[in-house]
mmCIF file of C-alpha atoms in Angstrom:
data_model
loop_
_atom_site.group_PDB
_atom_site.id
_atom_site.type_symbol
_atom_site.label_atom_id
_atom_site.label_comp_id
_atom_site.label_asym_id
_atom_site.label_seq_id
_atom_site.Cartn_x
_atom_site.Cartn_y
_atom_site.Cartn_z
ATOM 1 C CA UNK A 1099 -43.833 -1.898 -7.616
ATOM 2 C CA UNK A 1100 -42.144 0.190 -10.289
ATOM 3 C CA UNK A 1101 -38.508 -0.338 -11.253
ATOM 4 C CA UNK A 1102 -37.601 2.975 -9.605
ATOM 5 C CA UNK A 1103 -39.247 1.868 -6.350
ATOM 6 C CA UNK A 1104 -37.413 -1.474 -6.493
ATOM 7 C CA UNK A 1105 -34.080 0.253 -7.032
ATOM 8 C CA UNK A 1106 -34.679 2.743 -4.219
ATOM 9 C CA UNK A 1107 -35.745 -0.049 -1.856
ATOM 10 C CA UNK A 1108 -32.621 -2.041 -2.710
ATOM 11 C CA UNK A 1109 -30.395 1.020 -2.257
ATOM 12 C CA UNK A 1110 -31.915 1.741 1.158
ATOM 13 C CA UNK A 1111 -31.589 -1.878 2.332
ATOM 14 C CA UNK A 1112 -27.938 -2.098 1.289
ATOM 15 C CA UNK A 1113 -26.871 1.440 2.129
ATOM 16 C CA UNK A 1114 -25.910 2.057 -1.497
ATOM 17 C CA UNK A 1115 -25.490 5.711 -2.465
ATOM 18 C CA UNK A 1116 -26.200 7.234 -5.877
ATOM 19 C CA UNK A 1117 -22.471 7.224 -6.608
ATOM 20 C CA UNK A 1118 -22.318 3.578 -5.507
ATOM 21 C CA UNK A 1119 -25.132 2.678 -7.871
ATOM 22 C CA UNK A 1120 -23.444 4.618 -10.670
ATOM 23 C CA UNK A 1121 -20.211 2.724 -10.056
ATOM 24 C CA UNK A 1122 -21.996 -0.640 -10.301
ATOM 25 C CA UNK A 1123 -23.616 0.418 -13.568
ATOM 26 C CA UNK A 1124 -20.465 1.965 -15.039
ATOM 27 C CA UNK A 1125 -22.238 5.293 -15.462
ATOM 28 C CA UNK A 1126 -21.847 8.819 -14.176
ATOM 29 C CA UNK A 1127 -23.464 9.856 -10.920
ATOM 30 C CA UNK A 1128 -25.236 12.669 -12.744
ATOM 31 C CA UNK A 1129 -26.953 10.234 -15.141
ATOM 32 C CA UNK A 1130 -28.167 8.056 -12.264
ATOM 33 C CA UNK A 1131 -29.420 11.109 -10.377
ATOM 34 C CA UNK A 1132 -31.386 12.251 -13.439
ATOM 35 C CA UNK A 1133 -32.957 8.793 -13.786
ATOM 36 C CA UNK A 1134 -33.955 8.682 -10.126
ATOM 37 C CA UNK A 1135 -35.629 12.055 -10.525
ATOM 38 C CA UNK A 1136 -37.406 11.062 -13.738
ATOM 39 C CA UNK A 1137 -35.354 13.417 -15.909
ATOM 40 C CA UNK A 1138 -33.023 11.047 -17.749
ATOM 41 C CA UNK A 1139 -32.877 11.997 -21.430
ATOM 42 C CA UNK A 1140 -30.574 9.231 -22.656
ATOM 43 C CA UNK A 1141 -31.349 5.698 -23.848
ATOM 44 C CA UNK A 1142 -33.951 4.862 -21.185
ATOM 45 C CA UNK A 1143 -34.660 1.231 -22.232
ATOM 46 C CA UNK A 1144 -30.916 0.423 -22.188
ATOM 47 C CA UNK A 1145 -30.462 1.951 -18.717
ATOM 48 C CA UNK A 1146 -33.510 0.191 -17.300
ATOM 49 C CA UNK A 1147 -32.293 -3.113 -18.716
ATOM 50 C CA UNK A 1148 -29.004 -2.551 -16.883
ATOM 51 C CA UNK A 1149 -30.884 -1.853 -13.661
ATOM 52 C CA UNK A 1150 -33.046 -4.968 -14.035
ATOM 53 C CA UNK A 1151 -29.964 -7.126 -14.542
ATOM 54 C CA UNK A 1152 -28.258 -5.514 -11.553
ATOM 55 C CA UNK A 1153 -31.221 -6.238 -9.261
ATOM 56 C CA UNK A 1154 -31.363 -9.789 -10.596
ATOM 57 C CA UNK A 1155 -27.700 -10.378 -9.815
ATOM 58 C CA UNK A 1156 -27.973 -8.809 -6.358
ATOM 59 C CA UNK A 1157 -30.994 -10.972 -5.550
ATOM 60 C CA UNK A 1158 -28.994 -14.050 -6.524
ATOM 61 C CA UNK A 1159 -26.126 -12.924 -4.306
ATOM 62 C CA UNK A 1160 -28.513 -12.319 -1.404
ATOM 63 C CA UNK A 1161 -29.642 -15.926 -1.420
ATOM 64 C CA UNK A 1162 -26.297 -16.611 0.191
ATOM 65 C CA UNK A 1163 -26.117 -20.274 -0.891
ATOM 66 C CA UNK A 1164 -25.654 -21.470 2.706
ATOM 67 C CA UNK A 1165 -22.429 -19.582 3.317
ATOM 68 C CA UNK A 1166 -22.081 -17.219 6.259
ATOM 69 C CA UNK A 1167 -19.981 -14.040 5.865
ATOM 70 C CA UNK A 1168 -16.213 -14.478 5.836
ATOM 71 C CA UNK A 1169 -14.455 -13.748 9.093
ATOM 72 C CA UNK A 1170 -11.044 -14.308 10.602
ATOM 73 C CA UNK A 1171 -10.543 -17.887 11.839
ATOM 74 C CA UNK A 1172 -7.629 -18.559 14.253
ATOM 75 C CA UNK A 1173 -6.127 -21.531 12.430
ATOM 76 C CA UNK A 1174 -2.760 -22.989 13.441
ATOM 77 C CA UNK A 1175 -1.040 -20.975 10.722
ATOM 78 C CA UNK A 1176 -2.851 -17.780 11.674
ATOM 79 C CA UNK A 1177 -1.805 -18.174 15.297
ATOM 80 C CA UNK A 1178 1.809 -18.743 14.240
ATOM 81 C CA UNK A 1179 1.655 -15.617 12.054
ATOM 82 C CA UNK A 1180 0.227 -13.599 14.947
ATOM 83 C CA UNK A 1181 3.025 -14.869 17.183
ATOM 84 C CA UNK A 1182 5.647 -13.737 14.651
ATOM 85 C CA UNK A 1183 3.990 -10.319 14.428
ATOM 86 C CA UNK A 1184 3.760 -9.998 18.204
ATOM 87 C CA UNK A 1185 7.435 -10.850 18.703
ATOM 88 C CA UNK A 1186 8.551 -8.388 16.021
ATOM 89 C CA UNK A 1187 6.293 -5.737 17.555
ATOM 90 C CA UNK A 1188 7.342 -6.413 21.137
ATOM 91 C CA UNK A 1189 11.077 -6.673 20.542
ATOM 92 C CA UNK A 1190 11.472 -4.169 17.722
ATOM 93 C CA UNK A 1191 12.941 -6.938 15.584
ATOM 94 C CA UNK A 1192 12.684 -8.154 12.001
ATOM 95 C CA UNK A 1193 10.813 -11.431 11.599
ATOM 96 C CA UNK A 1194 9.873 -13.449 8.523
ATOM 97 C CA UNK A 1195 6.722 -15.508 8.065
ATOM 98 C CA UNK A 1196 6.427 -17.539 4.881
ATOM 99 C CA UNK A 1197 4.321 -20.260 3.329
ATOM 100 C CA UNK A 1198 2.585 -21.285 0.130
ATOM 101 C CA UNK A 1199 -0.249 -19.281 -1.397
ATOM 102 C CA UNK A 1200 -3.673 -19.720 0.133
ATOM 103 C CA UNK A 1201 -2.653 -20.259 3.761
ATOM 104 C CA UNK A 1202 -4.222 -17.066 5.113
ATOM 105 C CA UNK A 1203 -1.171 -14.826 5.518
ATOM 106 C CA UNK A 1204 -2.975 -11.702 4.337
ATOM 107 C CA UNK A 1205 -5.994 -12.404 6.547
ATOM 108 C CA UNK A 1206 -3.753 -12.845 9.586
ATOM 109 C CA UNK A 1207 -1.816 -9.665 8.820
ATOM 110 C CA UNK A 1208 -4.955 -7.592 8.492
ATOM 111 C CA UNK A 1209 -6.348 -9.095 11.675
ATOM 112 C CA UNK A 1210 -3.188 -8.275 13.612
ATOM 113 C CA UNK A 1211 -3.360 -4.705 12.317
ATOM 114 C CA UNK A 1212 -7.024 -4.499 13.326
ATOM 115 C CA UNK A 1213 -6.294 -5.731 16.830
ATOM 116 C CA UNK A 1214 -3.206 -3.535 17.250
ATOM 117 C CA UNK A 1215 -3.848 0.098 16.288
ATOM 118 C CA UNK A 1216 -0.745 1.789 14.989
ATOM 119 C CA UNK A 1217 0.370 -1.244 12.998
ATOM 120 C CA UNK A 1218 1.309 -0.279 9.443
ATOM 121 C CA UNK A 1219 0.085 -2.912 6.976
ATOM 122 C CA UNK A 1220 0.999 -2.721 3.290
ATOM 123 C CA UNK A 1221 0.618 -5.248 0.483
ATOM 124 C CA UNK A 1222 3.491 -5.377 -1.983
ATOM 125 C CA UNK A 1223 3.021 -6.216 -5.649
ATOM 126 C CA UNK A 1224 5.220 -6.929 -8.647
ATOM 127 C CA UNK A 1225 5.547 -3.201 -9.433
ATOM 128 C CA UNK A 1226 6.853 -2.285 -5.970
ATOM 129 C CA UNK A 1227 9.943 -0.271 -6.811
ATOM 130 C CA UNK A 1228 11.797 1.453 -3.947
ATOM 131 C CA UNK A 1229 9.883 4.654 -4.699
ATOM 132 C CA UNK A 1230 6.508 2.927 -4.617
ATOM 133 C CA UNK A 1231 7.430 1.250 -1.324
ATOM 134 C CA UNK A 1232 8.328 4.590 0.257
ATOM 135 C CA UNK A 1233 5.134 6.199 -1.048
ATOM 136 C CA UNK A 1234 2.982 3.355 0.290
ATOM 137 C CA UNK A 1235 4.522 3.586 3.750
ATOM 138 C CA UNK A 1236 4.072 7.352 3.858
ATOM 139 C CA UNK A 1237 0.450 7.142 2.711
ATOM 140 C CA UNK A 1238 -0.195 4.505 5.390
ATOM 141 C CA UNK A 1239 1.211 7.054 7.862
ATOM 142 C CA UNK A 1240 -1.205 9.680 6.567
ATOM 143 C CA UNK A 1241 1.467 11.583 4.619
ATOM 144 C CA UNK A 1242 1.474 12.641 0.969
ATOM 145 C CA UNK A 1243 4.375 10.529 -0.286
ATOM 146 C CA UNK A 1244 6.186 13.149 -2.358
ATOM 147 C CA UNK A 1245 9.782 14.183 -2.918
ATOM 148 C CA UNK A 1246 12.962 12.292 -3.658
ATOM 149 C CA UNK A 1247 13.478 8.770 -2.359
ATOM 150 C CA UNK A 1248 15.992 10.087 0.156
ATOM 151 C CA UNK A 1249 13.587 12.772 1.392
ATOM 152 C CA UNK A 1250 10.745 10.267 1.727
ATOM 153 C CA UNK A 1251 12.923 7.822 3.657
ATOM 154 C CA UNK A 1252 14.030 10.599 6.010
ATOM 155 C CA UNK A 1253 10.399 11.619 6.571
ATOM 156 C CA UNK A 1254 9.441 8.020 7.388
ATOM 157 C CA UNK A 1255 12.320 7.714 9.842
ATOM 158 C CA UNK A 1256 11.395 11.010 11.519
ATOM 159 C CA UNK A 1257 7.807 9.835 12.013
ATOM 160 C CA UNK A 1258 8.639 6.314 13.206
ATOM 161 C CA UNK A 1259 11.747 6.906 15.325
ATOM 162 C CA UNK A 1260 11.092 5.743 18.937
ATOM 163 C CA UNK A 1261 7.459 4.986 18.015
ATOM 164 C CA UNK A 1262 7.728 1.253 18.857
ATOM 165 C CA UNK A 1263 5.316 0.516 15.996
ATOM 166 C CA UNK A 1264 5.178 -2.487 13.697
ATOM 167 C CA UNK A 1265 5.416 -2.488 9.904
ATOM 168 C CA UNK A 1266 3.947 -5.557 8.186
ATOM 169 C CA UNK A 1267 4.790 -6.046 4.523
ATOM 170 C CA UNK A 1268 2.540 -8.664 2.935
ATOM 171 C CA UNK A 1269 3.621 -10.465 -0.266
ATOM 172 C CA UNK A 1270 7.148 -9.300 0.511
ATOM 173 C CA UNK A 1271 8.599 -11.749 -2.025
ATOM 174 C CA UNK A 1272 7.706 -9.076 -4.605
ATOM 175 C CA UNK A 1273 10.201 -6.602 -3.164
ATOM 176 C CA UNK A 1274 13.451 -6.182 -5.124
ATOM 177 C CA UNK A 1275 16.727 -6.077 -3.215
ATOM 178 C CA UNK A 1276 16.883 -2.254 -3.222
ATOM 179 C CA UNK A 1277 13.458 -2.102 -1.575
ATOM 180 C CA UNK A 1278 14.531 -4.631 1.045
ATOM 181 C CA UNK A 1279 17.632 -2.515 1.667
ATOM 182 C CA UNK A 1280 15.435 0.528 2.246
ATOM 183 C CA UNK A 1281 13.503 -1.424 4.870
ATOM 184 C CA UNK A 1282 16.793 -2.351 6.514
ATOM 185 C CA UNK A 1283 17.803 1.313 6.654
ATOM 186 C CA UNK A 1284 14.443 2.296 8.121
ATOM 187 C CA UNK A 1285 14.798 -0.454 10.715
ATOM 188 C CA UNK A 1286 18.331 0.598 11.656
ATOM 189 C CA UNK A 1287 17.290 4.225 12.105
ATOM 190 C CA UNK A 1288 13.950 3.727 13.875
ATOM 191 C CA UNK A 1289 14.170 0.336 15.642
ATOM 192 C CA UNK A 1290 10.545 -0.376 14.792
ATOM 193 C CA UNK A 1291 9.425 -3.974 14.385
ATOM 194 C CA UNK A 1292 9.137 -5.326 10.848
ATOM 195 C CA UNK A 1293 7.348 -8.481 9.724
ATOM 196 C CA UNK A 1294 8.001 -9.660 6.173
ATOM 197 C CA UNK A 1295 5.361 -12.138 5.041
ATOM 198 C CA UNK A 1296 5.268 -13.959 1.741
ATOM 199 C CA UNK A 1297 5.874 -16.990 -0.410
ATOM 200 C CA UNK A 1298 8.868 -19.331 0.087
ATOM 201 C CA UNK A 1299 10.993 -17.454 -2.465
ATOM 202 C CA UNK A 1300 11.118 -14.570 0.033
ATOM 203 C CA UNK A 1301 13.897 -16.422 1.864
ATOM 204 C CA UNK A 1302 15.999 -16.689 -1.285
ATOM 205 C CA UNK A 1303 15.442 -12.998 -2.003
ATOM 206 C CA UNK A 1304 16.653 -12.084 1.468
ATOM 207 C CA UNK A 1305 19.874 -14.071 1.112
ATOM 208 C CA UNK A 1306 20.770 -13.358 -2.502
ATOM 209 C CA UNK A 1307 21.876 -15.899 -5.090
ATOM 210 C CA UNK A 1308 25.229 -16.518 -3.418
ATOM 211 C CA UNK A 1309 24.277 -15.624 0.128
ATOM 212 C CA UNK A 1310 25.831 -12.190 -0.362
ATOM 213 C CA UNK A 1311 23.086 -10.107 1.291
ATOM 214 C CA UNK A 1312 24.432 -10.771 4.775
ATOM 215 C CA UNK A 1313 23.986 -7.168 5.867
ATOM 216 C CA UNK A 1314 20.257 -7.707 5.334
ATOM 217 C CA UNK A 1315 19.530 -11.248 6.474
ATOM 218 C CA UNK A 1316 21.834 -11.067 9.510
ATOM 219 C CA UNK A 1317 19.277 -8.700 11.065
ATOM 220 C CA UNK A 1318 16.435 -11.221 10.883
ATOM 221 C CA UNK A 1319 15.637 -12.427 14.402
ATOM 222 C CA UNK A 1320 13.397 -15.352 13.474
ATOM 223 C CA UNK A 1321 11.727 -17.214 10.624
ATOM 224 C CA UNK A 1322 8.268 -18.783 10.924
ATOM 225 C CA UNK A 1323 7.067 -21.388 8.439
ATOM 226 C CA UNK A 1324 3.345 -21.861 7.766
ATOM 227 C CA UNK A 1325 2.186 -25.384 6.977
ATOM 228 C CA UNK A 1326 -0.945 -26.610 5.246
ATOM 229 C CA UNK A 1327 -4.249 -26.565 7.088
ATOM 230 C CA UNK A 1328 -4.776 -29.356 9.594
ATOM 231 C CA UNK A 1329 -8.063 -31.252 9.790
ATOM 232 C CA UNK A 1330 -8.921 -29.196 12.870
ATOM 233 C CA UNK A 1331 -8.189 -25.962 10.972
ATOM 234 C CA UNK A 1332 -10.533 -27.028 8.176
ATOM 235 C CA UNK A 1333 -13.223 -27.899 10.696
ATOM 236 C CA UNK A 1334 -12.968 -24.423 12.267
ATOM 237 C CA UNK A 1335 -13.265 -22.748 8.861
ATOM 238 C CA UNK A 1336 -16.228 -24.923 7.896
ATOM 239 C CA UNK A 1337 -18.024 -24.061 11.123
ATOM 240 C CA UNK A 1338 -17.444 -20.364 10.487
ATOM 241 C CA UNK A 1339 -18.773 -20.452 6.896
ATOM 242 C CA UNK A 1340 -21.138 -23.443 6.623
ATOM 243 C CA UNK A 1341 -22.127 -24.183 10.203
ATOM 244 C CA UNK A 1342 -21.956 -27.706 11.558
ATOM 245 C CA UNK A 1343 -20.686 -30.277 9.049
ATOM 246 C CA UNK A 1344 -20.536 -34.039 9.642
ATOM 247 C CA UNK A 1345 -17.189 -35.786 10.105
ATOM 248 C CA UNK A 1346 -17.083 -37.440 6.675
ATOM 249 C CA UNK A 1347 -17.887 -34.189 4.887
ATOM 250 C CA UNK A 1348 -15.222 -32.340 6.876
ATOM 251 C CA UNK A 1349 -12.641 -34.993 5.949
ATOM 252 C CA UNK A 1350 -13.688 -34.737 2.290
ATOM 253 C CA UNK A 1351 -13.295 -30.969 2.348
ATOM 254 C CA UNK A 1352 -9.821 -31.363 3.854
ATOM 255 C CA UNK A 1353 -8.737 -33.878 1.221
ATOM 256 C CA UNK A 1354 -10.330 -32.221 -1.816
ATOM 257 C CA UNK A 1355 -8.968 -28.772 -0.901
ATOM 258 C CA UNK A 1356 -5.460 -30.194 -0.493
ATOM 259 C CA UNK A 1357 -5.480 -28.474 2.914
ATOM 260 C CA UNK A 1358 -5.227 -25.062 1.217
ATOM 261 C CA UNK A 1359 -7.335 -22.207 2.557
ATOM 262 C CA UNK A 1360 -7.965 -20.482 -0.756
ATOM 263 C CA UNK A 1361 -8.960 -23.720 -2.478
ATOM 264 C CA UNK A 1362 -11.177 -24.530 0.493
ATOM 265 C CA UNK A 1363 -12.907 -21.166 0.131
ATOM 266 C CA UNK A 1364 -13.767 -21.846 -3.517
ATOM 267 C CA UNK A 1365 -14.737 -25.427 -2.732
ATOM 268 C CA UNK A 1366 -17.160 -24.341 0.004
ATOM 269 C CA UNK A 1367 -18.743 -21.792 -2.316
ATOM 270 C CA UNK A 1368 -19.185 -24.268 -5.163
ATOM 271 C CA UNK A 1369 -20.482 -26.962 -2.796
ATOM 272 C CA UNK A 1370 -23.019 -24.539 -1.341
ATOM 273 C CA UNK A 1371 -24.174 -23.593 -4.841
ATOM 274 C CA UNK A 1372 -24.693 -27.234 -5.812
ATOM 275 C CA UNK A 1373 -26.537 -27.920 -2.556
ATOM 276 C CA UNK A 1374 -28.936 -25.084 -3.232
ATOM 277 C CA UNK A 1375 -29.357 -26.035 -6.878
ATOM 278 C CA UNK A 1376 -30.223 -29.637 -6.000
ATOM 279 C CA UNK A 1377 -32.010 -28.892 -2.713
ATOM 280 C CA UNK A 1378 -29.526 -31.088 -0.845
ATOM 281 C CA UNK A 1379 -27.561 -30.756 2.358
ATOM 282 C CA UNK A 1380 -23.763 -30.883 2.383
ATOM 283 C CA UNK A 1381 -22.460 -34.401 1.704
ATOM 284 C CA UNK A 1382 -19.183 -35.956 0.451
ATOM 285 C CA UNK A 1383 -20.627 -36.767 -2.988
ATOM 286 C CA UNK A 1384 -21.553 -33.110 -3.557
ATOM 287 C CA UNK A 1385 -18.172 -31.898 -2.279
ATOM 288 C CA UNK A 1386 -16.444 -34.244 -4.725
ATOM 289 C CA UNK A 1387 -18.626 -32.982 -7.569
ATOM 290 C CA UNK A 1388 -17.777 -29.392 -6.610
ATOM 291 C CA UNK A 1389 -14.074 -30.267 -6.507
ATOM 292 C CA UNK A 1390 -14.246 -31.646 -10.049
ATOM 293 C CA UNK A 1391 -15.361 -28.195 -11.220
ATOM 294 C CA UNK A 1392 -12.354 -26.361 -9.762
ATOM 295 C CA UNK A 1393 -9.116 -25.653 -11.597
ATOM 296 C CA UNK A 1394 -6.388 -27.114 -9.415
ATOM 297 C CA UNK A 1395 -2.672 -27.691 -9.782
#
């Protein structure tokens, strides 16, 4: 089979378009199209080396190293998050859900949005100025996100007033006070539900250094705290990604991951890799070896 045939077979099996292939190679779509049609006039050996390496990497990925595709797992924390979202949505209230990194807040937020059409889900970041916040909300509503801050806020309120929708802001600890104040104004004018989810410092941001943001935090109807994963939570995640795991291995995963979902994800991946490399099944000794390879706090 020629390299071209291999590439075309791979593209067909994965549903990869010419532009998708070009993106993976860091090349223009036109160059890839010319190569596929046997008309590429550039450095052919260099391009074909790139393609060989790409197929090699994709083949390695396809081996899957024991792990099944990621999917939402209803852990204790996820269920608590969903409850907070449901209450905010049902009552048209502001709720807060917070916990350490790696506890699945983003997963739960996306899942709630998937299950409840009309939910507006945005992820804040460190550069979320008031203007960026307004633009993100408008784009999530299918609008352009242009004009002055005042005009954008008015447009949002006009769209959401009496809509009984829910706005979820993930990583809300990144929002400066002025952005939080904008959310308060939107809430006051529309009576939509709002769920602010983030790290523990979100609570301090909502109150202010001297507790002087009362106009903001007095509107919060409830605060939900997410704890570390329980042994049962870890078992559910392991079943979803690795299949059935014996009791000792499950306990080792729980301990070595420090009951943190993100660490557990990396630990499962590294354990699966070592199992494949050594032709072994999952066992505590391999989990411990995998844990020694992770960078942990």
